[in-house]
CSV table of C-alpha atoms in Angstrom, one decimal:
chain,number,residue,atom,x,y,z
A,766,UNK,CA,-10.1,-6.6,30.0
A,767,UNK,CA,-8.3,-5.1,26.9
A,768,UNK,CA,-9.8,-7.1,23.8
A,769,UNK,CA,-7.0,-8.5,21.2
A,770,UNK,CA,-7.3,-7.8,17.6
A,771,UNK,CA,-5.8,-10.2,14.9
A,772,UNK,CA,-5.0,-9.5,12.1
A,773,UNK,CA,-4.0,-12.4,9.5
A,774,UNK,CA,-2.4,-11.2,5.7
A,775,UNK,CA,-1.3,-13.5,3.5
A,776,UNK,CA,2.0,-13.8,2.8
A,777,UNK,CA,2.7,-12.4,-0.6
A,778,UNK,CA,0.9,-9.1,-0.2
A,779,UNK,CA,3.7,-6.2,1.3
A,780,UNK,CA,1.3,-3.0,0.9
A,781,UNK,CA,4.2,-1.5,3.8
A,782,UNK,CA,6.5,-1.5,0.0
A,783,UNK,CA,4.2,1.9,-0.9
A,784,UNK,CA,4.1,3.8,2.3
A,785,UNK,CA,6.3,7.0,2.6
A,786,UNK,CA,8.5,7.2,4.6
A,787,UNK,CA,8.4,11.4,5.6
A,788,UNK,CA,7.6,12.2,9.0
A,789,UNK,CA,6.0,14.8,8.2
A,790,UNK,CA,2.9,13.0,6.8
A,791,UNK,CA,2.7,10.3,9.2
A,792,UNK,CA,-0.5,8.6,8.4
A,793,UNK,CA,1.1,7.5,5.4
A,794,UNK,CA,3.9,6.0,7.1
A,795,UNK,CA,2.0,3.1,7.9
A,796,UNK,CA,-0.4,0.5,6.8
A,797,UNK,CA,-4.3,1.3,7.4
A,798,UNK,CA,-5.9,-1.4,8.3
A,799,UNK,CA,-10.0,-1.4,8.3
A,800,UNK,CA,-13.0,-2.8,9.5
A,801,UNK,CA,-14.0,-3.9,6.0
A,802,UNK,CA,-10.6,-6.4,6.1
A,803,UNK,CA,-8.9,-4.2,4.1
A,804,UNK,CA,-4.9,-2.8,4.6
A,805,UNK,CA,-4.0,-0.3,2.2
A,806,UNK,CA,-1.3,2.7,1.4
A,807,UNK,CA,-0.1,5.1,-0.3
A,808,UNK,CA,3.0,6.8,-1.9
A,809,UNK,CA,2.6,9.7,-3.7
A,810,UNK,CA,0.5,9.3,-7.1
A,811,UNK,CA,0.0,5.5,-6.0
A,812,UNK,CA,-2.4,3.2,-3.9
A,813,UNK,CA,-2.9,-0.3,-3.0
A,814,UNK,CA,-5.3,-2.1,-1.4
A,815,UNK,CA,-4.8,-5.6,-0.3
A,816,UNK,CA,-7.0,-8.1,1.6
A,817,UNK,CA,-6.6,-9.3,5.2
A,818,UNK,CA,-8.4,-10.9,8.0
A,819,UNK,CA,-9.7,-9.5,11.0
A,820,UNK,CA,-10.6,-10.9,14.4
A,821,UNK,CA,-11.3,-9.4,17.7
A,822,UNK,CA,-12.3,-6.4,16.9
A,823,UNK,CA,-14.9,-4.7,18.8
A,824,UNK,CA,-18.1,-3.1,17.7
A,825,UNK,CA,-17.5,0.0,16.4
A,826,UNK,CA,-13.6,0.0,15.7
A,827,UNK,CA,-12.4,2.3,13.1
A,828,UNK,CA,-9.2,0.5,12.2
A,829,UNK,CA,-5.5,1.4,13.3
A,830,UNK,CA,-2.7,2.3,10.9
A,831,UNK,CA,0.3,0.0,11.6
A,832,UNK,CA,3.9,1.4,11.1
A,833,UNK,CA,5.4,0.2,8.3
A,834,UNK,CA,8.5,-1.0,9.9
A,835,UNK,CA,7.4,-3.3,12.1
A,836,UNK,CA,4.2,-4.9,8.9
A,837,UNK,CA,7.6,-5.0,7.1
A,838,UNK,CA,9.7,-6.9,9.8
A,839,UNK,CA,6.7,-9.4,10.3
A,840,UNK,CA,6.1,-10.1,6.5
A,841,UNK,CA,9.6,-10.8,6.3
A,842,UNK,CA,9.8,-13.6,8.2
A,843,UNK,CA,6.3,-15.0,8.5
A,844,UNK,CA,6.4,-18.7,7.3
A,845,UNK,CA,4.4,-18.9,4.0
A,846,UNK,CA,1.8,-22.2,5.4
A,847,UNK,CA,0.8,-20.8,8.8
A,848,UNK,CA,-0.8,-17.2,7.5
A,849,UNK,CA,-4.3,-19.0,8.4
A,850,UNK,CA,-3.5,-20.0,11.7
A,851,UNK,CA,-0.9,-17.7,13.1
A,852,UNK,CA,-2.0,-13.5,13.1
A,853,UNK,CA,0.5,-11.4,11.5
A,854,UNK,CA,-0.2,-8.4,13.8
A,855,UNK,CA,-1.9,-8.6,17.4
A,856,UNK,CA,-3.5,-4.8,18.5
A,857,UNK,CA,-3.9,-4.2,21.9
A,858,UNK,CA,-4.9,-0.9,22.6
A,859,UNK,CA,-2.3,1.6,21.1
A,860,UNK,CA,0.1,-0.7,20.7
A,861,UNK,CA,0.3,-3.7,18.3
A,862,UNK,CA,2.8,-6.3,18.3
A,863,UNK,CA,4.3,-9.0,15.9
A,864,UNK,CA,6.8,-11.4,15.4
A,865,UNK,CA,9.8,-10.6,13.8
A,866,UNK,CA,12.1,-13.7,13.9
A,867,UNK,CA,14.6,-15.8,15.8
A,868,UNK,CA,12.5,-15.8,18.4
A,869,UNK,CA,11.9,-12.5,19.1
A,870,UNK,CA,8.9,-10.2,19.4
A,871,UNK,CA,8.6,-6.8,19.0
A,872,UNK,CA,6.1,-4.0,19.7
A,873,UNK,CA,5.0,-0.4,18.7
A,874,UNK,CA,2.4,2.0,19.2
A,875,UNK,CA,0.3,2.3,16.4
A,876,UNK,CA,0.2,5.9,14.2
A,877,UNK,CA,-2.2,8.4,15.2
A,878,UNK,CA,-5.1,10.5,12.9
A,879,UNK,CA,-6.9,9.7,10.3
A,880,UNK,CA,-6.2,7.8,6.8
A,881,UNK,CA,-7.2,9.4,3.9
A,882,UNK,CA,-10.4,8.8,2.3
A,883,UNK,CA,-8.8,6.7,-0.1
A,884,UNK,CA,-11.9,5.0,-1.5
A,885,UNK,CA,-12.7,8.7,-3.5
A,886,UNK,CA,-9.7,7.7,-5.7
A,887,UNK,CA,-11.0,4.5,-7.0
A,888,UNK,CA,-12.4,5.0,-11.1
A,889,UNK,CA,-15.3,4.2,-12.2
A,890,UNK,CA,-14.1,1.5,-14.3
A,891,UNK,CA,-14.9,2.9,-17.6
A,892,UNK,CA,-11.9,2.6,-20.0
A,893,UNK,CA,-10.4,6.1,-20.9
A,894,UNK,CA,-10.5,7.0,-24.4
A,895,UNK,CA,-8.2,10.1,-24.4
A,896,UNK,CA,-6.1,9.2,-27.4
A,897,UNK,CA,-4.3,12.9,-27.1
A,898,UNK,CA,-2.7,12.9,-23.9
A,899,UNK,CA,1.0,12.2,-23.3
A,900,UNK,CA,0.8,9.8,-20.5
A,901,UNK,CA,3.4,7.7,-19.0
A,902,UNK,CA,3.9,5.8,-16.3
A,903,UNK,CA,6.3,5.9,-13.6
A,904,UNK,CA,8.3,2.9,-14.0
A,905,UNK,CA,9.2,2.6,-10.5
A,906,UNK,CA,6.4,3.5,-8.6
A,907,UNK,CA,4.8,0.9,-11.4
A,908,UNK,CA,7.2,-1.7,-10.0
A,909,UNK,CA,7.1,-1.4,-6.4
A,910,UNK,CA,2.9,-1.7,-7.1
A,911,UNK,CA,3.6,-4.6,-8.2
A,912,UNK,CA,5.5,-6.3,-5.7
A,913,UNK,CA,2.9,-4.8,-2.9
A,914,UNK,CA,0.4,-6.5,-4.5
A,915,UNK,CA,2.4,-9.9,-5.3
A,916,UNK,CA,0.9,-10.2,-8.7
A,917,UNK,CA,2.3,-12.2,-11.4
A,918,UNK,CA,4.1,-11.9,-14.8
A,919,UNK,CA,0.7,-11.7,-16.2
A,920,UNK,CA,-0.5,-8.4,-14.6
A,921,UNK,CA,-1.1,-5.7,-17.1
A,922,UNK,CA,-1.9,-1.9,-16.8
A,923,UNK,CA,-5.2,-0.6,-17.7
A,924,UNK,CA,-5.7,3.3,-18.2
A,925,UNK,CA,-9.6,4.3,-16.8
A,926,UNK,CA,-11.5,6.7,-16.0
A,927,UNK,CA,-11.2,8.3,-12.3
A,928,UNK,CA,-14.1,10.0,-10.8
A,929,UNK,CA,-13.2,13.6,-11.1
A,930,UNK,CA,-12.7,12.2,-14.8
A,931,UNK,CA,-8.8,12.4,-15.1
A,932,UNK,CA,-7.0,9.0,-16.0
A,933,UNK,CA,-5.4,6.8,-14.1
A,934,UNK,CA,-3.5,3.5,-14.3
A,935,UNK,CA,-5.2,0.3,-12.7
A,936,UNK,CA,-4.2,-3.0,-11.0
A,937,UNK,CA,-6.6,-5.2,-11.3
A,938,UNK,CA,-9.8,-3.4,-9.7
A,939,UNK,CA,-11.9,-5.9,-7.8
A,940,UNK,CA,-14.3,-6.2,-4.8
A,941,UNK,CA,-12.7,-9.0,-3.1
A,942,UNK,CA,-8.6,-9.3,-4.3
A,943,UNK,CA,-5.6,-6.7,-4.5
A,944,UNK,CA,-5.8,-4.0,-6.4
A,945,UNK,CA,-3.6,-0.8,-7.3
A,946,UNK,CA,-4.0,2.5,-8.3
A,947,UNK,CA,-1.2,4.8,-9.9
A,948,UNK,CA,-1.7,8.4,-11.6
A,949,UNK,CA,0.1,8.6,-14.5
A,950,UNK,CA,2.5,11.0,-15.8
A,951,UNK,CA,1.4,14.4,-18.0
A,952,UNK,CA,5.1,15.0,-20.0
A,953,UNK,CA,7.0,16.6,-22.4
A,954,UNK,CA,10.8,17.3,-23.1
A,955,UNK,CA,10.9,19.7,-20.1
A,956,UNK,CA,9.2,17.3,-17.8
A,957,UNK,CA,10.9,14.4,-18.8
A,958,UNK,CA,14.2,16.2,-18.2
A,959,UNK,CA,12.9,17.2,-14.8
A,960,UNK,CA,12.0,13.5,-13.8
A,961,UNK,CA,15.0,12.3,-14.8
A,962,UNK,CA,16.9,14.7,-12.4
A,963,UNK,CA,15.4,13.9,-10.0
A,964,UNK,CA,15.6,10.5,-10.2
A,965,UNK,CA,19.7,10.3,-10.7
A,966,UNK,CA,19.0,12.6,-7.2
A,967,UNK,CA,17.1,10.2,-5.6
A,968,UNK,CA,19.7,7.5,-6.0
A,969,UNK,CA,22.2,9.3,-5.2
A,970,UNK,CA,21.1,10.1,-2.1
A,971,UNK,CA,20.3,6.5,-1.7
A,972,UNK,CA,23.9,5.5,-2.6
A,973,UNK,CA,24.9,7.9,-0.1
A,974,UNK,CA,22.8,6.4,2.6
A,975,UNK,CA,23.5,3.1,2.3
């Protein structure tokens, strides 16, 4: 008999908000969700990890990465007060299912290959003293974070050390709660100039697609 896994998240965390959305990387397209009861993503230059509860799963499972359209579907609609009792995501198999409102259910097979090894990106939580470089952040990579993690007006940005020693922008590290990651920007005039074309390009395109 096929064993069910559970999977419960709470309601404000939306880790699906940073995965891309190119076909041609599709372990990214979804959320990976791990033994350890974690689900995380990434987009790019950013990362989150969220928490999440896990039952069911067999001795020996290696997690599944849930597409992002159907974590995003079920968020949208779970009610805020039954998280605890009701799963988010049921796995059976390759396929996992969910709730995605009025009624109705729907199901897909989860993404195949492996997730990065996305713990190597976490610093080392020493506080980066490199008072020459030109960093910057990208504001809207900074913002979607943020609403993946469901923090608050009080969340700040920390620059720290990564391990291969470069710097990167922090979330709130911590063993237990949400936490993002997002690399930060090396600029000058010329880059600048660059990121700025090719963010009036990106919303074009999105104007044009909606």
């Amino acid at each position: 008999m096929m064993t069910a896994i559970n999977i419960f998240v709470e309601p404000q965390y939306r880790p699906d908000l940073c995965c891309v959305r190119d076909p041609s990387r599709p372990t990214l397209t979804g959320v990976f969700h791990e033994p350890s009861r974690r689900q995380v993503a990434e987009h790019g230059f950013v990362l989150v990890a969220c928490p999440c509860r896990i039952e069911g799963a067999p001795e020996g499972w290696q997690g599944a990465i849930v597409p992002a359209l159907l974590f995003s579907k079920a968020q949208a609609v779970k009610a805020r007060n039954l998280w605890q009792t009701k799963p988010l995501l049921t796995i059976e198999g390759t396929l996992v299912c969910a709730d995605i409102g009025d009624g109705m259910r729907a199901q897909m097979s989860l993404i195949e290959g492996r997730f990065p090894a996305w713990r190597t990106f976490i610093p080392s939580g020493e506080q980066n003293d490199d008072s020459d470089a030109h960093l910057a952040v990208d504001v809207r990579k900074a913002v979607t974070m943020h609403r993946a993690l469901g923090l608050g007006h009080g969340a700040v940005l920390q620059l720290i050390a990564s391990p291969n020693k470069g710097p990167v922008y922090a979330f709130g590290p911590s063993d237990d709660k949400a936490f993002g990651l997002i690399m930060p920007l090396m600029w000058n005039l010329g880059t600048m100039k660059q990121r700025v074309a090719a963010i009036v390009a990106e919303l074009k395109q999105e104007a044009k697609n909606a």
